[in-house]
Amino acid sequence: MSNARLSRPTRRGILAATGAIGLGAALAACGDGGSKDGGSSPAGAAKKSGPWSYKDDRGKTVKLDKVPTEIVAFTGMGAALYDYGIQVKGVFGPTTTKGGKPDVQAGDMPVDKVTVIGNEWGQFNIEKYAGLAPQVLITTIFDGAGTLWYVPEESAKKVAKLAPSVGISVYDRQLTTPLEHVYKLAESLGADLKADKVVKAKKRFEDAAARLRKAAKANPDIKVLAGSASPDIFYVSGTNLSIDLEYFKALGVNFVEPSEGAKKASGGWFENLSWENVNKHKADIIMMDDRAQAIQPADIDEPTWKKLPAVKAGQVIARSPEPILSYDKCAPMLENLAKAIETAKKVS
């Protein structure tokens, strides 16, 4: 698969498909406050001393005199590290909703104990970031060029001067690869991988994968469609670039794929459908983007949506297009899809 650099229009298209822009009302710029407790680690993180280094998915190695504790991360990465006992100091990306509640991408991370330096796409408060005296910035990568996710292009050079960065690629690979990379990153930062919670979560993930493989093998005719809703467009995701869908497909799940022409127009990610044409693809199960930026199934008031066989059969489940990369958060994703396939009626 091509790892060519995505053009700016395609990057914006990806954002639309993944809910960062163009999916209903944008998130409000809340979370300007922080907590004095921001740099502390929750119980379960071991104290490590001495030099620290980590080679990221761009092939770049960050070397520091000591293990960093002043960490700023993309919200989902902060949430993943929290599951391993590592509390970051600041975050950027969808962290709180309009009502001030934790965004789905914040997971179990206490949002009142982090400084939010940007809550929407394009927001990244350089002054606030500098004020945190960051030792390292950690985020994901959605393209083959190593572009740091949610770091605005226009301020990327300024951000880079303030602290080294670590990028975990979630582009064109299966879920298990970034999961393992974050697992090892957390260990380098002081996480106790032998902690009961961590061991149980990893075992649960492995069991869930086996269950999903078994369910898919037993029900090969059940077709699954991954979608995301906006006021004017229904996005149908392809499986070739998304870490969750690539992995589910490798386990045997039978996915509906967008047309080749549509995928080519979006850089391989998705197909745009008007609501009038939402019935173009036949599916028995529909997985819908669960993030706050996307319109949720219960709020879709389109007649064509309500007439879809999978919707009428109640065979619509949630999908996390930007999963929190910890075994604790990814295991339920596999379990939910396995259960849906095990119990689905053939309606397509």
mmCIF file of N, CA and C in Angstrom, residues 112-235:
data_model
loop_
_atom_site.group_PDB
_atom_site.id
_atom_site.type_symbol
_atom_site.label_atom_id
_atom_site.label_comp_id
_atom_site.label_asym_id
_atom_site.label_seq_id
_atom_site.Cartn_x
_atom_site.Cartn_y
_atom_site.Cartn_z
ATOM 1 N N ASP A 112 -9.538 16.757 34.706
ATOM 2 C CA ASP A 112 -9.308 17.895 35.595
ATOM 3 C C ASP A 112 -7.877 17.911 36.136
ATOM 4 N N LYS A 113 -7.091 16.908 35.791
ATOM 5 C CA LYS A 113 -5.710 16.846 36.251
ATOM 6 C C LYS A 113 -4.702 17.050 35.122
ATOM 7 N N VAL A 114 -5.197 17.543 33.998
ATOM 8 C CA VAL A 114 -4.305 17.853 32.881
ATOM 9 C C VAL A 114 -4.593 19.266 32.393
ATOM 10 N N THR A 115 -3.590 19.899 31.831
ATOM 11 C CA THR A 115 -3.770 21.200 31.194
ATOM 12 C C THR A 115 -4.103 20.966 29.737
ATOM 13 N N VAL A 116 -5.212 21.507 29.285
ATOM 14 C CA VAL A 116 -5.647 21.333 27.900
ATOM 15 C C VAL A 116 -5.133 22.511 27.073
ATOM 16 N N ILE A 117 -4.271 22.225 26.118
ATOM 17 C CA ILE A 117 -3.691 23.306 25.319
ATOM 18 C C ILE A 117 -4.353 23.435 23.952
ATOM 19 N N GLY A 118 -5.390 22.645 23.738
ATOM 20 C CA GLY A 118 -6.155 22.713 22.498
ATOM 21 C C GLY A 118 -7.189 21.617 22.505
ATOM 22 N N ASN A 119 -8.449 21.962 22.289
ATOM 23 C CA ASN A 119 -9.536 20.990 22.394
ATOM 24 C C ASN A 119 -10.159 20.654 21.039
ATOM 25 N N GLU A 120 -9.737 21.386 20.005
ATOM 26 C CA GLU A 120 -10.267 21.168 18.670
ATOM 27 C C GLU A 120 -9.129 21.134 17.651
ATOM 28 N N TRP A 121 -9.468 20.674 16.451
ATOM 29 C CA TRP A 121 -8.504 20.692 15.358
ATOM 30 C C TRP A 121 -8.062 22.132 15.093
ATOM 31 N N GLY A 122 -6.757 22.353 15.006
ATOM 32 C CA GLY A 122 -6.226 23.676 14.744
ATOM 33 C C GLY A 122 -5.883 24.464 15.990
ATOM 34 N N GLN A 123 -6.318 23.982 17.151
ATOM 35 C CA GLN A 123 -6.020 24.678 18.404
ATOM 36 C C GLN A 123 -4.788 24.054 19.062
ATOM 37 N N PHE A 124 -3.802 24.883 19.322
ATOM 38 C CA PHE A 124 -2.606 24.438 20.031
ATOM 39 C C PHE A 124 -1.957 25.697 20.602
ATOM 40 N N ASN A 125 -2.189 25.945 21.885
ATOM 41 C CA ASN A 125 -1.712 27.164 22.528
ATOM 42 C C ASN A 125 -0.219 27.044 22.831
ATOM 43 N N ILE A 126 0.594 27.684 21.991
ATOM 44 C CA ILE A 126 2.047 27.587 22.115
ATOM 45 C C ILE A 126 2.523 28.115 23.467
ATOM 46 N N GLU A 127 1.952 29.237 23.912
ATOM 47 C CA GLU A 127 2.377 29.832 25.180
ATOM 48 C C GLU A 127 2.075 28.895 26.342
ATOM 49 N N LYS A 128 0.900 28.308 26.317
ATOM 50 C CA LYS A 128 0.528 27.387 27.389
ATOM 51 C C LYS A 128 1.408 26.126 27.354
ATOM 52 N N TYR A 129 1.709 25.678 26.156
ATOM 53 C CA TYR A 129 2.587 24.511 25.983
ATOM 54 C C TYR A 129 3.975 24.808 26.547
ATOM 55 N N ALA A 130 4.520 25.950 26.204
ATOM 56 C CA ALA A 130 5.838 26.331 26.702
ATOM 57 C C ALA A 130 5.834 26.449 28.215
ATOM 58 N N GLY A 131 4.728 26.959 28.761
ATOM 59 C CA GLY A 131 4.617 27.132 30.203
ATOM 60 C C GLY A 131 4.646 25.830 30.982
ATOM 61 N N LEU A 132 4.341 24.730 30.314
ATOM 62 C CA LEU A 132 4.370 23.419 30.969
ATOM 63 C C LEU A 132 5.784 22.854 31.043
ATOM 64 N N ALA A 133 6.731 23.526 30.384
ATOM 65 C CA ALA A 133 8.118 23.050 30.339
ATOM 66 C C ALA A 133 8.171 21.576 29.936
ATOM 67 N N PRO A 134 7.591 21.236 28.790
ATOM 68 C CA PRO A 134 7.514 19.826 28.389
ATOM 69 C C PRO A 134 8.878 19.214 28.122
ATOM 70 N N GLN A 135 9.024 17.967 28.519
ATOM 71 C CA GLN A 135 10.247 17.227 28.208
ATOM 72 C C GLN A 135 10.085 16.398 26.944
ATOM 73 N N VAL A 136 8.838 16.036 26.628
ATOM 74 C CA VAL A 136 8.571 15.274 25.414
ATOM 75 C C VAL A 136 7.107 15.438 25.031
ATOM 76 N N LEU A 137 6.839 15.420 23.733
ATOM 77 C CA LEU A 137 5.477 15.449 23.195
ATOM 78 C C LEU A 137 5.211 14.104 22.532
ATOM 79 N N ILE A 138 4.045 13.534 22.786
ATOM 80 C CA ILE A 138 3.704 12.214 22.246
ATOM 81 C C ILE A 138 2.365 12.292 21.528
ATOM 82 N N THR A 139 2.339 11.812 20.294
ATOM 83 C CA THR A 139 1.083 11.791 19.554
ATOM 84 C C THR A 139 1.115 10.677 18.511
ATOM 85 N N THR A 140 0.045 10.592 17.733
ATOM 86 C CA THR A 140 -0.062 9.566 16.701
ATOM 87 C C THR A 140 0.310 10.139 15.338
ATOM 88 N N ILE A 141 0.397 9.257 14.346
ATOM 89 C CA ILE A 141 0.733 9.634 12.969
ATOM 90 C C ILE A 141 -0.275 8.954 12.045
ATOM 91 N N PHE A 142 -0.904 9.734 11.158
ATOM 92 C CA PHE A 142 -1.920 9.197 10.259
ATOM 93 C C PHE A 142 -1.496 9.192 8.795
ATOM 94 N N ASP A 143 -0.226 9.404 8.525
ATOM 95 C CA ASP A 143 0.215 9.362 7.141
ATOM 96 C C ASP A 143 1.608 8.759 7.055
ATOM 97 N N GLY A 144 2.084 8.586 5.853
ATOM 98 C CA GLY A 144 3.388 7.983 5.657
ATOM 99 C C GLY A 144 4.543 8.953 5.773
ATOM 100 N N ALA A 145 4.222 10.230 6.000
ATOM 101 C CA ALA A 145 5.264 11.247 6.059
ATOM 102 C C ALA A 145 5.683 11.578 7.487
ATOM 103 N N GLY A 146 5.034 10.984 8.467
ATOM 104 C CA GLY A 146 5.395 11.245 9.855
ATOM 105 C C GLY A 146 4.812 12.521 10.423
ATOM 106 N N THR A 147 3.722 13.013 9.843
ATOM 107 C CA THR A 147 3.074 14.224 10.332
ATOM 108 C C THR A 147 2.449 13.969 11.704
ATOM 109 N N LEU A 148 2.796 14.799 12.675
ATOM 110 C CA LEU A 148 2.298 14.611 14.031
ATOM 111 C C LEU A 148 0.831 15.047 14.127
ATOM 112 N N TRP A 149 -0.007 14.123 14.545
ATOM 113 C CA TRP A 149 -1.455 14.326 14.576
ATOM 114 C C TRP A 149 -1.847 15.426 15.567
ATOM 115 N N TYR A 150 -2.677 16.342 15.090
ATOM 116 C CA TYR A 150 -3.237 17.446 15.873
ATOM 117 C C TYR A 150 -2.234 18.532 16.239
ATOM 118 N N VAL A 151 -1.013 18.433 15.719
ATOM 119 C CA VAL A 151 -0.081 19.547 15.851
ATOM 120 C C VAL A 151 -0.256 20.392 14.596
ATOM 121 N N PRO A 152 -0.761 21.629 14.722
ATOM 122 C CA PRO A 152 -1.029 22.448 13.536
ATOM 123 C C PRO A 152 0.211 22.615 12.657
ATOM 124 N N GLU A 153 0.041 22.464 11.361
ATOM 125 C CA GLU A 153 1.159 22.563 10.437
ATOM 126 C C GLU A 153 1.864 23.914 10.532
ATOM 127 N N GLU A 154 1.070 24.972 10.727
ATOM 128 C CA GLU A 154 1.653 26.305 10.739
ATOM 129 C C GLU A 154 2.505 26.590 11.973
ATOM 130 N N SER A 155 2.322 25.810 13.032
ATOM 131 C CA SER A 155 3.114 26.030 14.250
ATOM 132 C C SER A 155 4.003 24.842 14.598
ATOM 133 N N ALA A 156 4.109 23.885 13.684
ATOM 134 C CA ALA A 156 4.870 22.658 13.956
ATOM 135 C C ALA A 156 6.335 22.939 14.286
ATOM 136 N N LYS A 157 6.944 23.908 13.585
ATOM 137 C CA LYS A 157 8.354 24.209 13.835
ATOM 138 C C LYS A 157 8.560 24.815 15.218
ATOM 139 N N LYS A 158 7.641 25.684 15.635
ATOM 140 C CA LYS A 158 7.732 26.281 16.965
ATOM 141 C C LYS A 158 7.567 25.210 18.043
ATOM 142 N N VAL A 159 6.623 24.302 17.815
ATOM 143 C CA VAL A 159 6.379 23.222 18.767
ATOM 144 C C VAL A 159 7.620 22.346 18.889
ATOM 145 N N ALA A 160 8.244 22.066 17.757
ATOM 146 C CA ALA A 160 9.415 21.179 17.733
ATOM 147 C C ALA A 160 10.597 21.767 18.502
ATOM 148 N N LYS A 161 10.689 23.082 18.562
ATOM 149 C CA LYS A 161 11.807 23.715 19.251
ATOM 150 C C LYS A 161 11.690 23.627 20.767
ATOM 151 N N LEU A 162 10.481 23.402 21.258
ATOM 152 C CA LEU A 162 10.256 23.418 22.696
ATOM 153 C C LEU A 162 10.508 22.073 23.366
ATOM 154 N N ALA A 163 10.358 20.984 22.615
ATOM 155 C CA ALA A 163 10.588 19.646 23.178
ATOM 156 C C ALA A 163 10.656 18.633 22.048
ATOM 157 N N PRO A 164 11.411 17.546 22.240
ATOM 158 C CA PRO A 164 11.424 16.479 21.231
ATOM 159 C C PRO A 164 10.061 15.774 21.204
ATOM 160 N N SER A 165 9.812 15.068 20.120
ATOM 161 C CA SER A 165 8.514 14.412 19.972
ATOM 162 C C SER A 165 8.664 12.924 19.697
ATOM 163 N N VAL A 166 7.625 12.187 20.066
ATOM 164 C CA VAL A 166 7.517 10.754 19.786
ATOM 165 C C VAL A 166 6.236 10.541 18.999
ATOM 166 N N GLY A 167 6.337 9.901 17.835
ATOM 167 C CA GLY A 167 5.181 9.619 17.007
ATOM 168 C C GLY A 167 4.903 8.131 16.910
ATOM 169 N N ILE A 168 3.672 7.740 17.208
ATOM 170 C CA ILE A 168 3.230 6.344 17.086
ATOM 171 C C ILE A 168 2.328 6.248 15.863
ATOM 172 N N SER A 169 2.753 5.509 14.851
ATOM 173 C CA SER A 169 1.990 5.433 13.614
ATOM 174 C C SER A 169 0.739 4.567 13.755
ATOM 175 N N VAL A 170 -0.369 5.119 13.281
ATOM 176 C CA VAL A 170 -1.618 4.362 13.198
ATOM 177 C C VAL A 170 -2.076 4.356 11.740
ATOM 178 N N TYR A 171 -1.120 4.341 10.851
ATOM 179 C CA TYR A 171 -1.396 4.425 9.414
ATOM 180 C C TYR A 171 -0.997 3.142 8.706
ATOM 181 N N ASP A 172 -1.963 2.518 8.034
ATOM 182 C CA ASP A 172 -1.700 1.387 7.154
ATOM 183 C C ASP A 172 -1.014 0.237 7.880
ATOM 184 N N ARG A 173 -1.566 -0.154 9.006
ATOM 185 C CA ARG A 173 -1.072 -1.304 9.764
ATOM 186 C C ARG A 173 -2.196 -1.817 10.654
ATOM 187 N N GLN A 174 -2.003 -2.986 11.204
ATOM 188 C CA GLN A 174 -3.030 -3.560 12.064
ATOM 189 C C GLN A 174 -2.904 -3.040 13.502
ATOM 190 N N LEU A 175 -3.997 -3.070 14.199
ATOM 191 C CA LEU A 175 -4.095 -2.544 15.557
ATOM 192 C C LEU A 175 -3.023 -3.068 16.497
ATOM 193 N N THR A 176 -2.648 -4.317 16.339
ATOM 194 C CA THR A 176 -1.697 -4.926 17.264
ATOM 195 C C THR A 176 -0.328 -4.252 17.260
ATOM 196 N N THR A 177 0.050 -3.643 16.134
ATOM 197 C CA THR A 177 1.369 -3.001 16.061
ATOM 198 C C THR A 177 1.449 -1.744 16.928
ATOM 199 N N PRO A 178 0.565 -0.751 16.763
ATOM 200 C CA PRO A 178 0.642 0.408 17.659
ATOM 201 C C PRO A 178 0.335 0.057 19.106
ATOM 202 N N LEU A 179 -0.488 -0.939 19.334
ATOM 203 C CA LEU A 179 -0.749 -1.376 20.710
ATOM 204 C C LEU A 179 0.540 -1.819 21.388
ATOM 205 N N GLU A 180 1.325 -2.605 20.677
ATOM 206 C CA GLU A 180 2.587 -3.098 21.219
ATOM 207 C C GLU A 180 3.580 -1.950 21.411
ATOM 208 N N HIS A 181 3.583 -1.002 20.479
ATOM 209 C CA HIS A 181 4.506 0.118 20.586
ATOM 210 C C HIS A 181 4.183 1.003 21.799
ATOM 211 N N VAL A 182 2.905 1.245 22.040
ATOM 212 C CA VAL A 182 2.519 2.050 23.202
ATOM 213 C C VAL A 182 2.798 1.284 24.499
ATOM 214 N N TYR A 183 2.597 -0.010 24.466
ATOM 215 C CA TYR A 183 2.894 -0.888 25.606
ATOM 216 C C TYR A 183 4.368 -0.752 25.998
ATOM 217 N N LYS A 184 5.247 -0.799 25.015
ATOM 218 C CA LYS A 184 6.682 -0.666 25.269
ATOM 219 C C LYS A 184 7.058 0.762 25.658
ATOM 220 N N LEU A 185 6.396 1.735 25.048
ATOM 221 C CA LEU A 185 6.638 3.132 25.405
ATOM 222 C C LEU A 185 6.272 3.371 26.860
ATOM 223 N N ALA A 186 5.125 2.855 27.271
ATOM 224 C CA ALA A 186 4.691 3.010 28.662
ATOM 225 C C ALA A 186 5.696 2.382 29.621
ATOM 226 N N GLU A 187 6.208 1.214 29.236
ATOM 227 C CA GLU A 187 7.209 0.560 30.080
ATOM 228 C C GLU A 187 8.445 1.435 30.232
ATOM 229 N N SER A 188 8.886 2.055 29.137
ATOM 230 C CA SER A 188 10.069 2.902 29.199
ATOM 231 C C SER A 188 9.855 4.120 30.087
ATOM 232 N N LEU A 189 8.594 4.522 30.223
ATOM 233 C CA LEU A 189 8.259 5.684 31.043
ATOM 234 C C LEU A 189 8.004 5.330 32.504
ATOM 235 N N GLY A 190 8.111 4.038 32.824
ATOM 236 C CA GLY A 190 7.969 3.621 34.208
ATOM 237 C C GLY A 190 6.772 2.748 34.513
ATOM 238 N N ALA A 191 6.004 2.368 33.505
ATOM 239 C CA ALA A 191 4.838 1.517 33.752
ATOM 240 C C ALA A 191 5.253 0.126 34.206
ATOM 241 N N ASP A 192 4.494 -0.440 35.123
ATOM 242 C CA ASP A 192 4.717 -1.801 35.599
ATOM 243 C C ASP A 192 3.866 -2.751 34.762
ATOM 244 N N LEU A 193 4.472 -3.382 33.790
ATOM 245 C CA LEU A 193 3.720 -4.259 32.894
ATOM 246 C C LEU A 193 3.326 -5.568 33.555
ATOM 247 N N LYS A 194 3.831 -5.810 34.767
ATOM 248 C CA LYS A 194 3.447 -7.008 35.507
ATOM 249 C C LYS A 194 2.321 -6.730 36.490
ATOM 250 N N ALA A 195 1.846 -5.487 36.512
ATOM 251 C CA ALA A 195 0.729 -5.130 37.381
ATOM 252 C C ALA A 195 -0.496 -5.951 37.001
ATOM 253 N N ASP A 196 -1.271 -6.334 37.965
ATOM 254 C CA ASP A 196 -2.422 -7.207 37.739
ATOM 255 C C ASP A 196 -3.367 -6.647 36.683
ATOM 256 N N LYS A 197 -3.646 -5.354 36.751
ATOM 257 C CA LYS A 197 -4.557 -4.730 35.794
ATOM 258 C C LYS A 197 -4.026 -4.853 34.372
ATOM 259 N N VAL A 198 -2.744 -4.625 34.198
ATOM 260 C CA VAL A 198 -2.139 -4.668 32.871
ATOM 261 C C VAL A 198 -2.131 -6.093 32.324
ATOM 262 N N VAL A 199 -1.754 -7.037 33.156
ATOM 263 C CA VAL A 199 -1.708 -8.444 32.733
ATOM 264 C C VAL A 199 -3.096 -8.937 32.339
ATOM 265 N N LYS A 200 -4.089 -8.607 33.147
ATOM 266 C CA LYS A 200 -5.461 -9.042 32.859
ATOM 267 C C LYS A 200 -5.995 -8.396 31.581
ATOM 268 N N ALA A 201 -5.663 -7.127 31.367
ATOM 269 C CA ALA A 201 -6.142 -6.433 30.175
ATOM 270 C C ALA A 201 -5.553 -7.050 28.910
ATOM 271 N N LYS A 202 -4.284 -7.382 28.946
ATOM 272 C CA LYS A 202 -3.635 -7.987 27.775
ATOM 273 C C LYS A 202 -4.221 -9.367 27.487
ATOM 274 N N LYS A 203 -4.468 -10.149 28.537
ATOM 275 C CA LYS A 203 -5.079 -11.474 28.371
ATOM 276 C C LYS A 203 -6.500 -11.346 27.831
ATOM 277 N N ARG A 204 -7.222 -10.354 28.322
ATOM 278 C CA ARG A 204 -8.589 -10.133 27.844
ATOM 279 C C ARG A 204 -8.586 -9.793 26.364
ATOM 280 N N PHE A 205 -7.626 -8.981 25.931
ATOM 281 C CA PHE A 205 -7.525 -8.627 24.523
ATOM 282 C C PHE A 205 -7.249 -9.866 23.673
ATOM 283 N N GLU A 206 -6.321 -10.691 24.113
ATOM 284 C CA GLU A 206 -5.983 -11.900 23.370
ATOM 285 C C GLU A 206 -7.180 -12.843 23.276
ATOM 286 N N ASP A 207 -7.922 -12.976 24.370
ATOM 287 C CA ASP A 207 -9.122 -13.815 24.365
ATOM 288 C C ASP A 207 -10.193 -13.236 23.440
ATOM 289 N N ALA A 208 -10.315 -11.909 23.450
ATOM 290 C CA ALA A 208 -11.316 -11.254 22.606
ATOM 291 C C ALA A 208 -10.980 -11.440 21.130
ATOM 292 N N ALA A 209 -9.697 -11.398 20.796
ATOM 293 C CA ALA A 209 -9.278 -11.615 19.412
ATOM 294 C C ALA A 209 -9.624 -13.020 18.956
ATOM 295 N N ALA A 210 -9.393 -13.990 19.827
ATOM 296 C CA ALA A 210 -9.726 -15.374 19.493
ATOM 297 C C ALA A 210 -11.231 -15.537 19.316
ATOM 298 N N ARG A 211 -11.994 -14.851 20.155
ATOM 299 C CA ARG A 211 -13.455 -14.932 20.059
ATOM 300 C C ARG A 211 -13.942 -14.314 18.752
ATOM 301 N N LEU A 212 -13.368 -13.166 18.370
ATOM 302 C CA LEU A 212 -13.796 -12.504 17.135
ATOM 303 C C LEU A 212 -13.437 -13.355 15.920
ATOM 304 N N ARG A 213 -12.260 -13.952 15.937
ATOM 305 C CA ARG A 213 -11.866 -14.828 14.835
ATOM 306 C C ARG A 213 -12.855 -15.995 14.697
ATOM 307 N N LYS A 214 -13.225 -16.573 15.828
ATOM 308 C CA LYS A 214 -14.161 -17.701 15.830
ATOM 309 C C LYS A 214 -15.536 -17.267 15.327
ATOM 310 N N ALA A 215 -15.999 -16.094 15.772
ATOM 311 C CA ALA A 215 -17.309 -15.591 15.366
ATOM 312 C C ALA A 215 -17.342 -15.318 13.864
ATOM 313 N N ALA A 216 -16.269 -14.711 13.354
ATOM 314 C CA ALA A 216 -16.213 -14.402 11.927
ATOM 315 C C ALA A 216 -16.183 -15.677 11.086
ATOM 316 N N LYS A 217 -15.454 -16.676 11.551
ATOM 317 C CA LYS A 217 -15.371 -17.939 10.819
ATOM 318 C C LYS A 217 -16.698 -18.662 10.801
ATOM 319 N N ALA A 218 -17.446 -18.559 11.909
ATOM 320 C CA ALA A 218 -18.737 -19.244 12.009
ATOM 321 C C ALA A 218 -19.844 -18.504 11.264
ATOM 322 N N ASN A 219 -19.620 -17.226 10.945
ATOM 323 C CA ASN A 219 -20.660 -16.423 10.292
ATOM 324 C C ASN A 219 -20.062 -15.637 9.116
ATOM 325 N N PRO A 220 -19.521 -16.322 8.143
ATOM 326 C CA PRO A 220 -18.805 -15.645 7.044
ATOM 327 C C PRO A 220 -19.688 -14.772 6.165
ATOM 328 N N ASP A 221 -21.006 -14.986 6.183
ATOM 329 C CA ASP A 221 -21.908 -14.231 5.315
ATOM 330 C C ASP A 221 -22.398 -12.928 5.955
ATOM 331 N N ILE A 222 -22.081 -12.723 7.213
ATOM 332 C CA ILE A 222 -22.497 -11.488 7.879
ATOM 333 C C ILE A 222 -21.605 -10.337 7.419
ATOM 334 N N LYS A 223 -22.212 -9.348 6.770
ATOM 335 C CA LYS A 223 -21.465 -8.213 6.232
ATOM 336 C C LYS A 223 -21.508 -7.035 7.205
ATOM 337 N N VAL A 224 -20.346 -6.432 7.414
ATOM 338 C CA VAL A 224 -20.220 -5.325 8.355
ATOM 339 C C VAL A 224 -19.803 -4.065 7.609
ATOM 340 N N LEU A 225 -20.486 -2.964 7.888
ATOM 341 C CA LEU A 225 -20.158 -1.677 7.281
ATOM 342 C C LEU A 225 -19.720 -0.714 8.369
ATOM 343 N N ALA A 226 -18.615 -0.009 8.139
ATOM 344 C CA ALA A 226 -18.133 1.002 9.088
ATOM 345 C C ALA A 226 -18.504 2.378 8.557
ATOM 346 N N GLY A 227 -19.294 3.116 9.336
ATOM 347 C CA GLY A 227 -19.773 4.410 8.865
ATOM 348 C C GLY A 227 -19.587 5.529 9.866
ATOM 349 N N SER A 228 -19.798 6.743 9.388
ATOM 350 C CA SER A 228 -19.748 7.933 10.230
ATOM 351 C C SER A 228 -20.727 8.936 9.653
ATOM 352 N N ALA A 229 -21.455 9.631 10.533
ATOM 353 C CA ALA A 229 -22.535 10.496 10.074
ATOM 354 C C ALA A 229 -22.255 11.972 10.301
ATOM 355 N N SER A 230 -22.558 12.773 9.276
ATOM 356 C CA SER A 230 -22.529 14.224 9.379
ATOM 357 C C SER A 230 -23.877 14.725 8.857
ATOM 358 N N PRO A 231 -24.173 16.015 9.000
ATOM 359 C CA PRO A 231 -25.482 16.499 8.542
ATOM 360 C C PRO A 231 -25.771 16.204 7.076
ATOM 361 N N ASP A 232 -24.767 16.295 6.212
ATOM 362 C CA ASP A 232 -25.003 16.149 4.774
ATOM 363 C C ASP A 232 -24.398 14.905 4.149
ATOM 364 N N ILE A 233 -23.463 14.277 4.860
ATOM 365 C CA ILE A 233 -22.725 13.154 4.269
ATOM 366 C C ILE A 233 -22.663 11.962 5.211
ATOM 367 N N PHE A 234 -22.799 10.788 4.626
ATOM 368 C CA PHE A 234 -22.566 9.543 5.338
ATOM 369 C C PHE A 234 -21.272 8.966 4.793
ATOM 370 N N TYR A 235 -20.277 8.781 5.666
ATOM 371 C CA TYR A 235 -18.970 8.286 5.259
ATOM 372 C C TYR A 235 -18.909 6.770 5.450
#
